[in-house]
PDB file of C-alpha atoms in Angstrom:
ATOM      1  CA  MET A1301      13.187  13.200 -32.462  1.00 54.00           C
ATOM      2  CA  ASN A1302       9.810  13.894 -34.046  1.00 59.00           C
ATOM      3  CA  ARG A1303       6.484  12.529 -32.823  1.00 57.00           C
ATOM      4  CA  ARG A1304       6.196   9.930 -35.564  1.00 56.00           C
ATOM      5  CA  ALA A1305       9.571   8.399 -34.736  1.00 52.00           C
ATOM      6  CA  PHE A1306       8.722   8.464 -31.036  1.00 49.00           C
ATOM      7  CA  GLY A1307       5.411   6.693 -31.714  1.00 51.00           C
ATOM      8  CA  LEU A1308       7.131   4.049 -33.835  1.00 50.00           C
ATOM      9  CA  GLY A1309       9.652   3.527 -31.044  1.00 55.00           C
ATOM     10  CA  LEU A1310       6.856   2.971 -28.512  1.00 52.00           C
ATOM     11  CA  GLY A1311       5.137   0.568 -30.886  1.00 57.00           C
ATOM     12  CA  ALA A1312       8.343  -1.426 -31.307  1.00 53.00           C
ATOM     13  CA  LEU A1313       8.796  -1.502 -27.527  1.00 52.00           C
ATOM     14  CA  GLY A1314       5.247  -2.815 -27.130  1.00 55.00           C
ATOM     15  CA  LEU A1315       5.878  -5.580 -29.677  1.00 50.00           C
ATOM     16  CA  THR A1316       9.131  -6.493 -27.971  1.00 52.00           C
ATOM     17  CA  LEU A1317       7.472  -6.717 -24.569  1.00 52.00           C
ATOM     18  CA  ALA A1318       4.532  -8.676 -25.948  1.00 54.00           C
ATOM     19  CA  GLY A1319       6.967 -11.066 -27.622  1.00 55.00           C
ATOM     20  CA  CYS A1320       8.678 -11.873 -24.323  1.00 58.00           C
ATOM     21  CA  GLY A1321       5.410 -12.753 -22.586  1.00 62.00           C
ATOM     22  CA  PHE A1322       4.975  -9.411 -20.817  1.00 62.00           C
ATOM     23  CA  ALA A1323       1.384  -8.644 -19.880  1.00 62.00           C
ATOM     24  CA  PRO A1324       0.106  -5.699 -17.853  1.00 64.00           C
ATOM     25  CA  VAL A1325      -0.646  -6.869 -14.319  1.00 66.00           C
ATOM     26  CA  TYR A1326      -4.154  -5.372 -14.406  1.00 62.00           C
ATOM     27  CA  GLY A1327      -4.750  -6.165 -18.081  1.00 63.00           C
ATOM     28  CA  PRO A1328      -7.223  -8.750 -19.402  1.00 61.00           C
ATOM     29  CA  ASP A1329      -4.791 -11.620 -18.869  1.00 63.00           C
ATOM     30  CA  GLY A1330      -2.896 -10.046 -15.957  1.00 65.00           C
ATOM     31  CA  ALA A1331      -2.838 -11.861 -12.637  1.00 67.00           C
ATOM     32  CA  GLY A1332      -3.615  -8.678 -10.690  1.00 72.00           C
ATOM     33  CA  GLY A1333      -6.979  -8.372 -12.402  1.00 82.00           C
ATOM     34  CA  LYS A1334      -8.444 -11.043 -10.137  1.00 89.00           C
ATOM     35  CA  LEU A1335      -7.847  -8.728  -7.142  1.00 93.00           C
ATOM     36  CA  LEU A1336      -9.640  -5.676  -8.577  1.00 93.00           C
ATOM     37  CA  GLY A1337     -12.764  -5.038  -6.535  1.00 93.00           C
ATOM     38  CA  GLU A1338     -12.445  -8.419  -4.819  1.00 95.00           C
ATOM     39  CA  VAL A1339     -10.581  -7.715  -1.540  1.00 96.00           C
ATOM     40  CA  ALA A1340     -12.755  -6.755   1.432  1.00 96.00           C
ATOM     41  CA  LEU A1341     -11.017  -4.677   4.086  1.00 96.00           C
ATOM     42  CA  PRO A1342     -11.651  -4.536   7.828  1.00 93.00           C
ATOM     43  CA  VAL A1343     -13.433  -1.525   9.292  1.00 93.00           C
ATOM     44  CA  PRO A1344     -10.776   1.089  10.128  1.00 95.00           C
ATOM     45  CA  ASP A1345      -9.927   1.374  13.809  1.00 93.00           C
ATOM     46  CA  GLY A1346      -8.224   4.773  13.668  1.00 94.00           C
ATOM     47  CA  PRO A1347      -6.763   7.416  11.364  1.00 95.00           C
ATOM     48  CA  LEU A1348      -3.852   5.254  10.169  1.00 96.00           C
ATOM     49  CA  ASP A1349      -6.173   2.347   9.343  1.00 97.00           C
ATOM     50  CA  TYR A1350      -8.460   4.746   7.483  1.00 97.00           C
ATOM     51  CA  VAL A1351      -5.554   6.057   5.369  1.00 98.00           C
ATOM     52  CA  PHE A1352      -4.423   2.487   4.708  1.00 98.00           C
ATOM     53  CA  ASN A1353      -7.913   1.436   3.566  1.00 98.00           C
ATOM     54  CA  ARG A1354      -8.366   4.539   1.423  1.00 98.00           C
ATOM     55  CA  ARG A1355      -5.085   3.981  -0.416  1.00 98.00           C
ATOM     56  CA  PHE A1356      -5.701   0.240  -0.770  1.00 98.00           C
ATOM     57  CA  GLU A1357      -9.084   0.942  -2.375  1.00 97.00           C
ATOM     58  CA  GLU A1358      -7.536   3.577  -4.661  1.00 97.00           C
ATOM     59  CA  ARG A1359      -5.265   0.874  -6.016  1.00 96.00           C
ATOM     60  CA  LEU A1360      -7.546  -2.184  -6.076  1.00 96.00           C
ATOM     61  CA  GLY A1361     -11.048  -0.741  -5.789  1.00 95.00           C
ATOM     62  CA  ARG A1362     -13.713  -1.299  -3.180  1.00 95.00           C
ATOM     63  CA  ALA A1363     -14.735  -4.918  -2.767  1.00 93.00           C
ATOM     64  CA  ALA A1364     -18.127  -6.081  -3.887  1.00 82.00           C
ATOM     65  CA  PRO A1365     -20.332  -7.562  -1.134  1.00 79.00           C
ATOM     66  CA  ASP A1366     -19.541 -11.033  -2.457  1.00 84.00           C
ATOM     67  CA  GLY A1367     -15.816 -10.385  -2.903  1.00 88.00           C
ATOM     68  CA  ALA A1368     -13.533 -13.343  -3.410  1.00 93.00           C
ATOM     69  CA  TYR A1369     -11.056 -12.365  -0.691  1.00 96.00           C
ATOM     70  CA  ALA A1370     -10.897 -10.698   2.730  1.00 96.00           C
ATOM     71  CA  LEU A1371      -7.847  -8.951   4.135  1.00 97.00           C
ATOM     72  CA  ARG A1372      -6.994  -8.903   7.820  1.00 97.00           C
ATOM     73  CA  VAL A1373      -4.482  -6.202   8.718  1.00 97.00           C
ATOM     74  CA  ALA A1374      -2.741  -5.233  11.936  1.00 97.00           C
ATOM     75  CA  ILE A1375      -0.701  -2.031  11.805  1.00 97.00           C
ATOM     76  CA  ALA A1376       1.765  -1.177  14.558  1.00 97.00           C
ATOM     77  CA  THR A1377       3.851   1.983  14.823  1.00 97.00           C
ATOM     78  CA  ASP A1378       6.792   3.134  16.875  1.00 97.00           C
ATOM     79  CA  GLU A1379       7.923   6.747  17.170  1.00 96.00           C
ATOM     80  CA  GLU A1380      11.540   7.650  17.874  1.00 95.00           C
ATOM     81  CA  ALA A1381      13.186  11.020  18.556  1.00 92.00           C
ATOM     82  CA  LEU A1382      16.121  11.519  16.197  1.00 89.00           C
ATOM     83  CA  GLY A1383      17.520  15.022  16.374  1.00 82.00           C
ATOM     84  CA  GLY A1384      17.827  17.556  19.101  1.00 82.00           C
ATOM     85  CA  THR A1385      19.176  20.902  20.097  1.00 82.00           C
ATOM     86  CA  SER A1386      21.908  21.551  22.634  1.00 79.00           C
ATOM     87  CA  ALA A1387      19.125  22.538  25.037  1.00 83.00           C
ATOM     88  CA  GLY A1388      17.627  19.040  24.752  1.00 80.00           C
ATOM     89  CA  ALA A1389      14.601  19.863  22.586  1.00 84.00           C
ATOM     90  CA  THR A1390      13.731  17.215  19.972  1.00 87.00           C
ATOM     91  CA  THR A1391      13.771  18.536  16.411  1.00 89.00           C
ATOM     92  CA  ARG A1392      13.020  15.454  14.333  1.00 92.00           C
ATOM     93  CA  TYR A1393      11.003  12.276  14.791  1.00 94.00           C
ATOM     94  CA  ARG A1394      10.881   9.008  12.898  1.00 96.00           C
ATOM     95  CA  ILE A1395       7.719   6.907  12.760  1.00 97.00           C
ATOM     96  CA  ALA A1396       8.285   3.261  11.849  1.00 98.00           C
ATOM     97  CA  GLY A1397       5.340   1.117  10.926  1.00 98.00           C
ATOM     98  CA  GLU A1398       4.650  -2.520  10.270  1.00 98.00           C
ATOM     99  CA  ALA A1399       1.608  -3.984   8.552  1.00 98.00           C
ATOM    100  CA  ARG A1400       1.005  -7.673   9.209  1.00 98.00           C
ATOM    101  CA  PHE A1401      -1.631  -8.964   6.847  1.00 98.00           C
ATOM    102  CA  THR A1402      -3.460 -12.139   5.957  1.00 98.00           C
ATOM    103  CA  LEU A1403      -5.523 -12.640   2.827  1.00 97.00           C
ATOM    104  CA  ILE A1404      -8.236 -15.222   3.379  1.00 97.00           C
ATOM    105  CA  ASP A1405     -11.043 -16.892   1.528  1.00 95.00           C
ATOM    106  CA  PRO A1406     -14.062 -15.391   3.337  1.00 94.00           C
ATOM    107  CA  VAL A1407     -16.178 -18.509   2.855  1.00 93.00           C
ATOM    108  CA  THR A1408     -13.759 -21.172   4.061  1.00 94.00           C
ATOM    109  CA  GLU A1409     -11.533 -18.896   6.231  1.00 95.00           C
ATOM    110  CA  ARG A1410      -8.559 -20.552   4.491  1.00 96.00           C
ATOM    111  CA  ILE A1411      -5.391 -18.453   4.637  1.00 97.00           C
ATOM    112  CA  LEU A1412      -4.183 -17.690   1.122  1.00 96.00           C
ATOM    113  CA  VAL A1413      -1.351 -15.248   1.847  1.00 96.00           C
ATOM    114  CA  SER A1414       0.218 -14.169   5.114  1.00 97.00           C
ATOM    115  CA  ASP A1415       3.060 -11.668   5.224  1.00 97.00           C
ATOM    116  CA  ALA A1416       4.287  -8.402   6.711  1.00 98.00           C
ATOM    117  CA  THR A1417       5.839  -5.226   5.421  1.00 98.00           C
ATOM    118  CA  GLN A1418       7.624  -2.321   7.053  1.00 98.00           C
ATOM    119  CA  ALA A1419       8.135   1.339   6.242  1.00 98.00           C
ATOM    120  CA  PHE A1420       9.133   4.525   7.991  1.00 97.00           C
ATOM    121  CA  THR A1421       8.781   8.252   7.586  1.00 97.00           C
ATOM    122  CA  GLY A1422       9.806  11.296   9.552  1.00 95.00           C
ATOM    123  CA  TYR A1423       8.741  14.782  10.449  1.00 94.00           C
ATOM    124  CA  SER A1424      10.239  17.956  11.809  1.00 93.00           C
ATOM    125  CA  ALA A1425       9.335  19.376  15.199  1.00 91.00           C
ATOM    126  CA  THR A1426      11.020  22.758  14.805  1.00 87.00           C
ATOM    127  CA  GLY A1427       7.915  24.867  14.265  1.00 83.00           C
ATOM    128  CA  SER A1428       5.024  25.789  16.496  1.00 90.00           C
ATOM    129  CA  THR A1429       2.981  23.178  18.340  1.00 91.00           C
ATOM    130  CA  VAL A1430       0.289  23.357  15.648  1.00 95.00           C
ATOM    131  CA  ALA A1431       2.887  22.985  12.866  1.00 93.00           C
ATOM    132  CA  THR A1432       4.450  20.004  14.631  1.00 93.00           C
ATOM    133  CA  LEU A1433       1.054  18.305  15.032  1.00 95.00           C
ATOM    134  CA  ALA A1434       0.272  18.924  11.355  1.00 96.00           C
ATOM    135  CA  ALA A1435       3.672  17.517  10.354  1.00 95.00           C
ATOM    136  CA  ARG A1436       3.049  14.440  12.520  1.00 95.00           C
ATOM    137  CA  ARG A1437      -0.360  13.841  10.931  1.00 96.00           C
ATOM    138  CA  ALA A1438       1.137  14.229   7.451  1.00 97.00           C
ATOM    139  CA  ALA A1439       3.900  11.752   8.330  1.00 97.00           C
ATOM    140  CA  GLU A1440       1.349   9.231   9.595  1.00 97.00           C
ATOM    141  CA  GLU A1441      -0.626   9.639   6.380  1.00 98.00           C
ATOM    142  CA  ARG A1442       2.497   9.038   4.295  1.00 98.00           C
ATOM    143  CA  LEU A1443       3.216   5.943   6.383  1.00 98.00           C
ATOM    144  CA  GLY A1444      -0.309   4.597   5.811  1.00 98.00           C
ATOM    145  CA  VAL A1445       0.055   5.119   2.057  1.00 98.00           C
ATOM    146  CA  LEU A1446       3.482   3.456   2.001  1.00 98.00           C
ATOM    147  CA  LEU A1447       2.240   0.414   3.908  1.00 98.00           C
ATOM    148  CA  ALA A1448      -0.875   0.072   1.749  1.00 98.00           C
ATOM    149  CA  ASP A1449       1.167   0.321  -1.456  1.00 98.00           C
ATOM    150  CA  GLN A1450       3.566  -2.352  -0.214  1.00 98.00           C
ATOM    151  CA  VAL A1451       0.717  -4.692   0.766  1.00 98.00           C
ATOM    152  CA  VAL A1452      -0.937  -4.223  -2.629  1.00 97.00           C
ATOM    153  CA  ASP A1453       2.379  -4.886  -4.376  1.00 96.00           C
ATOM    154  CA  LEU A1454       2.939  -8.077  -2.383  1.00 97.00           C
ATOM    155  CA  LEU A1455      -0.610  -9.261  -3.121  1.00 97.00           C
ATOM    156  CA  VAL A1456      -0.190  -8.555  -6.836  1.00 95.00           C
ATOM    157  CA  LEU A1457       3.034 -10.570  -6.845  1.00 93.00           C
ATOM    158  CA  THR A1458       1.227 -13.540  -5.263  1.00 94.00           C
ATOM    159  CA  ALA A1459      -1.916 -13.130  -7.391  1.00 93.00           C
ATOM    160  CA  PRO A1460      -0.940 -15.801  -9.945  1.00 90.00           C
ATOM    161  CA  ASP A1461      -1.037 -18.399  -7.147  1.00 88.00           C
ATOM    162  CA  LEU A1462      -4.440 -17.319  -5.787  1.00 89.00           C
ATOM    163  CA  PRO A1463      -7.586 -19.294  -6.539  1.00 85.00           C
ATOM    164  CA  ALA A1464      -9.858 -17.617  -9.075  1.00 72.00           C
TER     165      ALA A1464
END
């Protein structure tokens, strides 16, 4: 397929999607646009909260001082040993996390959205102590990103029902 035919195919796809009422979520008429730069986050209380906030702001931007919404988040984790050697040494860990969040109107304190999401990740403990600690930190960072992405996705899905 040449470039011209590919371009015409993309154009036809765009017309088809526009004809069915499809609009980009962050586009001019997209519901997610009202969240961009409008959700204030709590001050991070640890490395996982920091990763969560960083990823959240990568997706929706940093809130202006007079942002329309404030997010309250509580992240809990649980670590579980999964694999082991015949000598009893643990070789793999799973970290499960849950983010309970509430989106509020910062002026009235009215709850607009309240929900929770869960994710998990794992890491190997077969290397040196330093390698295991680095793997654990990387797993926690992945977990923070996963939870932030899921919270953003849930907020975008509820955005049409949020006050402007």
